[in-house]
Tab-separated table of C-alpha atoms in Angstrom:
chain	number	residue	atom	x	y	z
L	292	MET	CA	9.226	35.661	29.981
L	293	LEU	CA	9.048	33.812	26.881
L	294	CYS	CA	9.585	33.814	23.178
L	295	ALA	CA	7.256	33.445	20.781
L	296	ARG	CA	8.081	29.921	20.771
L	297	GLY	CA	8.082	29.191	24.031
L	298	ARG	CA	4.674	31.409	24.469
L	299	ALA	CA	2.920	29.282	21.503
L	300	TYR	CA	4.022	26.008	23.281
L	301	ALA	CA	4.021	26.472	26.746
L	302	GLY	CA	0.585	28.963	26.154
L	303	ALA	CA	-1.844	26.006	26.213
L	304	TYR	CA	-1.396	26.435	30.045
L	305	THR	CA	0.395	29.293	31.050
L	306	GLU	CA	-1.835	31.851	29.292
L	307	THR	CA	-4.768	30.003	31.486
L	308	MET	CA	-3.014	30.300	34.896
L	309	ASP	CA	-2.953	34.740	34.719
L	310	GLY	CA	0.705	35.474	34.080
L	311	ASN	CA	1.299	33.790	37.669
L	312	PRO	CA	3.968	32.233	37.315
L	313	ASN	CA	3.523	30.720	41.256
L	314	GLN	CA	0.658	28.993	40.206
L	315	ARG	CA	0.333	25.054	40.936
L	316	ILE	CA	0.690	22.902	37.886
L	317	GLY	CA	-0.886	19.145	37.508
L	318	ASP	CA	0.485	16.272	35.892
L	319	VAL	CA	-1.320	17.829	32.701
L	320	GLU	CA	0.998	20.774	32.320
L	321	ARG	CA	4.212	18.653	32.697
L	322	SER	CA	2.520	16.668	29.782
L	323	GLN	CA	2.521	18.845	27.752
L	324	ALA	CA	5.549	20.688	28.301
L	325	LEU	CA	7.099	17.367	27.931
L	326	ASP	CA	6.097	17.314	24.793
L	327	LYS	CA	6.656	20.483	23.225
L	328	LEU	CA	10.351	19.598	24.791
L	329	GLY	CA	10.221	16.829	22.396
L	330	LEU	CA	9.647	19.282	19.621
L	331	TYR	CA	12.442	21.283	20.746
L	332	PHE	CA	14.368	17.955	20.338
L	333	ALA	CA	13.422	17.074	17.069
L	334	ASP	CA	13.841	20.148	15.548
L	335	GLY	CA	17.800	20.277	17.224
L	336	TYR	CA	17.188	23.475	19.211
L	337	LEU	CA	18.049	20.928	22.351
L	338	ASP	CA	20.862	18.614	22.842
L	339	ILE	CA	21.004	15.245	24.999
L	340	GLU	CA	22.132	16.306	27.515
L	341	GLU	CA	20.333	20.137	27.431
L	342	PHE	CA	16.609	17.306	26.312
L	343	ASP	CA	17.299	15.394	29.338
L	344	THR	CA	18.222	18.108	32.248
L	345	ARG	CA	14.899	20.244	30.790
L	346	THR	CA	13.221	16.652	30.922
L	347	GLY	CA	14.179	16.262	34.592
L	348	ALA	CA	13.265	19.828	35.766
L	349	ALA	CA	9.774	19.581	33.744
L	350	ALA	CA	8.692	16.499	35.060
L	351	ILE	CA	8.777	17.805	38.213
L	352	ALA	CA	8.065	21.229	37.960
L	353	ARG	CA	5.369	22.566	40.476
L	354	THR	CA	4.579	26.228	39.313
L	355	ALA	CA	3.923	27.585	35.853
L	356	GLY	CA	7.776	29.622	36.466
L	357	ASP	CA	9.000	26.424	36.830
L	358	ILE	CA	8.253	25.404	33.305
L	359	ASP	CA	8.200	29.167	32.303
L	360	VAL	CA	12.054	28.708	32.700
L	361	LEU	CA	12.482	25.844	30.658
L	362	PHE	CA	11.634	27.583	27.195
L	363	SER	CA	13.033	30.979	27.723
L	364	ASP	CA	15.888	31.005	25.809
L	365	LEU	CA	14.577	29.447	22.868
L	366	PRO	CA	13.661	30.804	19.673
L	367	GLU	CA	10.313	30.411	17.429
L	368	GLN	CA	10.018	27.364	15.612
L	369	PRO	CA	10.872	27.607	11.843
L	370	SER	CA	8.147	25.664	10.479
L	371	THR	CA	6.077	28.711	11.590
L	372	ALA	CA	7.569	30.984	9.425
L	373	ILE	CA	8.058	29.167	6.230
L	374	THR	CA	8.150	30.581	3.032
L	375	PRO	CA	7.085	29.167	-0.915
L	376	VAL	CA	9.919	28.218	-1.561
L	377	HIS	CA	11.008	26.203	1.659
L	378	ASP	CA	7.098	25.094	0.814
L	379	ASP	CA	8.077	24.382	-2.436
L	380	ALA	CA	11.528	22.558	-1.299
L	381	ASP	CA	9.623	20.874	2.008
L	382	LYS	CA	7.127	18.844	-1.316
L	383	GLU	CA	9.613	17.980	-3.000
L	384	LEU	CA	11.308	16.162	-0.391
L	385	ASP	CA	7.562	14.606	0.743
L	386	LEU	CA	7.525	13.403	-3.082
L	387	VAL	CA	11.222	11.721	-2.441
L	388	LEU	CA	10.296	10.261	0.973
L	389	GLN	CA	7.049	8.636	-0.778
L	390	ARG	CA	8.628	7.379	-3.834
L	391	GLY	CA	11.738	5.918	-1.579
L	392	LYS	CA	9.484	4.508	0.503
L	393	LYS	CA	7.326	2.564	-2.385
L	394	LEU	CA	10.166	1.344	-3.885
L	395	GLN	CA	11.530	0.569	-0.578
L	396	ARG	CA	8.104	-1.839	-0.242
L	397	ILE	CA	8.018	-2.983	-4.233
L	398	ASP	CA	11.882	-4.023	-3.419
L	399	SER	CA	10.961	-5.779	-0.231
L	400	ALA	CA	8.374	-8.043	-2.291
L	401	ILE	CA	10.420	-8.167	-5.202
L	402	TRP	CA	13.438	-9.940	-3.635
L	403	SER	CA	11.256	-11.989	-1.455
L	404	VAL	CA	9.422	-13.855	-4.584
L	405	VAL	CA	13.328	-14.249	-6.367
L	406	MET	CA	14.896	-15.677	-3.293
L	407	VAL	CA	11.290	-18.503	-2.816
L	408	ALA	CA	11.553	-18.244	-6.387
L	409	PHE	CA	15.487	-19.607	-6.323
L	410	PHE	CA	14.970	-22.339	-3.591
L	411	LEU	CA	12.730	-23.739	-5.258
L	412	GLY	CA	13.620	-24.180	-8.622
L	413	LEU	CA	16.959	-24.777	-7.085
L	414	PHE	CA	15.413	-27.782	-4.580
L	415	VAL	CA	12.322	-28.422	-5.726
L	416	LEU	CA	12.123	-27.972	-9.168
L	417	HIS	CA	15.716	-28.933	-10.365
L	418	VAL	CA	15.327	-26.619	-12.975
L	419	PRO	CA	18.669	-26.529	-14.580
L	420	TYR	CA	19.039	-22.340	-14.725
L	421	PHE	CA	17.412	-21.394	-11.602
L	422	TRP	CA	20.088	-18.561	-11.251
L	423	VAL	CA	17.849	-16.915	-13.886
L	424	VAL	CA	15.461	-16.102	-11.554
L	425	PHE	CA	17.560	-13.240	-10.299
L	426	ILE	CA	18.828	-11.512	-13.595
L	427	ILE	CA	14.429	-11.243	-13.865
L	428	GLY	CA	14.846	-9.753	-9.897
L	429	GLY	CA	17.538	-6.664	-11.070
L	430	ALA	CA	15.531	-5.749	-13.987
L	431	ALA	CA	12.380	-6.200	-11.666
L	432	SER	CA	13.947	-3.628	-9.458
L	433	ALA	CA	15.635	-1.486	-12.449
L	434	GLY	CA	12.006	-1.298	-13.898
L	435	ALA	CA	10.345	-0.114	-10.354
L	436	ARG	CA	12.969	2.672	-10.353
L	437	PHE	CA	12.286	3.711	-13.947
L	438	LEU	CA	8.323	3.738	-13.150
L	439	LEU	CA	8.509	5.558	-9.898
L	440	LYS	CA	11.023	7.920	-11.012
L	441	VAL	CA	13.740	7.453	-8.462
L	442	ASP	CA	17.380	8.194	-9.076
L	443	ASP	CA	20.320	7.552	-7.649
L	444	ALA	CA	20.793	10.843	-5.911
L	445	ASP	CA	16.588	10.270	-4.495
L	446	GLU	CA	17.708	6.730	-3.697
L	447	LYS	CA	21.028	7.913	-1.378
L	448	LEU	CA	18.905	11.188	-0.229
L	449	PHE	CA	15.772	8.541	1.058
L	450	GLU	CA	18.641	6.389	2.701
L	451	GLU	CA	20.600	9.394	4.634
L	452	LEU	CA	16.940	10.151	5.994
L	453	HIS	CA	15.740	7.133	6.839
L	454	GLU	CA	19.597	6.195	8.716
L	455	GLN	CA	18.884	9.632	10.872
L	456	GLU	CA	15.509	9.252	11.382
L	457	GLN	CA	16.023	6.170	12.791
L	458	SER	CA	19.085	6.633	14.699
L	459	GLU	CA	16.888	9.837	15.936
L	460	ARG	CA	14.163	7.910	17.194
L	461	GLU	CA	16.302	5.018	18.859
L	462	ALA	CA	18.283	8.184	21.010
L	463	ARG	CA	14.062	9.092	21.768
L	464	LEU	CA	13.433	5.824	23.162
L	465	ARG	CA	16.334	5.443	24.877
L	466	ILE	CA	15.294	9.068	26.809
L	467	ALA	CA	11.456	7.969	26.757
L	468	ALA	CA	12.918	4.793	28.631
L	469	LYS	CA	15.274	6.401	30.682
L	470	ARG	CA	12.738	8.628	31.867
L	471	ARG	CA	9.549	6.178	32.334
L	472	ARG	CA	12.025	4.306	34.714
L	473	GLU	CA	12.656	7.655	36.802
L	474	LEU	CA	9.405	8.358	36.982
L	475	GLU	CA	8.294	5.256	38.210
L	476	GLN	CA	10.928	5.120	40.984
C-alpha cells in the first residue's frame, strides 16, 4: 500500500490502473516515477545510494506493483502541510534569495566596470590616481547593499544556500548523466 505522498506522486498512473499491481506500465509511467523519486531526493528523503537504487529499479519496472514498492516507505511531502508560520518564513527566505541574486548581479556589474576603468586609467589614459576606482567600487557595492537592505547575515545565508544548491545540482546532474549512460547501453 502506498503512503499519502506516494499516492499523490504515483497516483497519476496507478489509479488509472484500477489498483492492479500486475498491470504493465510503459515509458511514461517509468519517467513519472523517476521524476517523483527526484523530488524525494531533492527533499532529502533519499540519500544518493537509495536514489540510485530506486531510480535503477524504476527504469526497468514492468508493472504498477514494481513502481508502487518504490514509494511504499516514503512519508508525505512536508510542503503539503505548510502552516502559516512556515509560509511567512518561506516568503522571507524567498525575499532574501531574490535580494541576494540581485546583489550578485549588481556586484558583478560594478566590479566589471571598476576593472575596465582601472585598466583604461592605468594603461590607456595614464591617469595618475587610477587606483581610486577601487574605492569607488567599494562604495558602490556598499551602497547597493544599503539600498537592497542586505545585511551580513542575509548575505551569509544567501551564500550558504547558493553553495548548497550548486552542490545538490552537481550531484543530481552526475546521477542523471550516469542514469542516461546506463539507459543508452
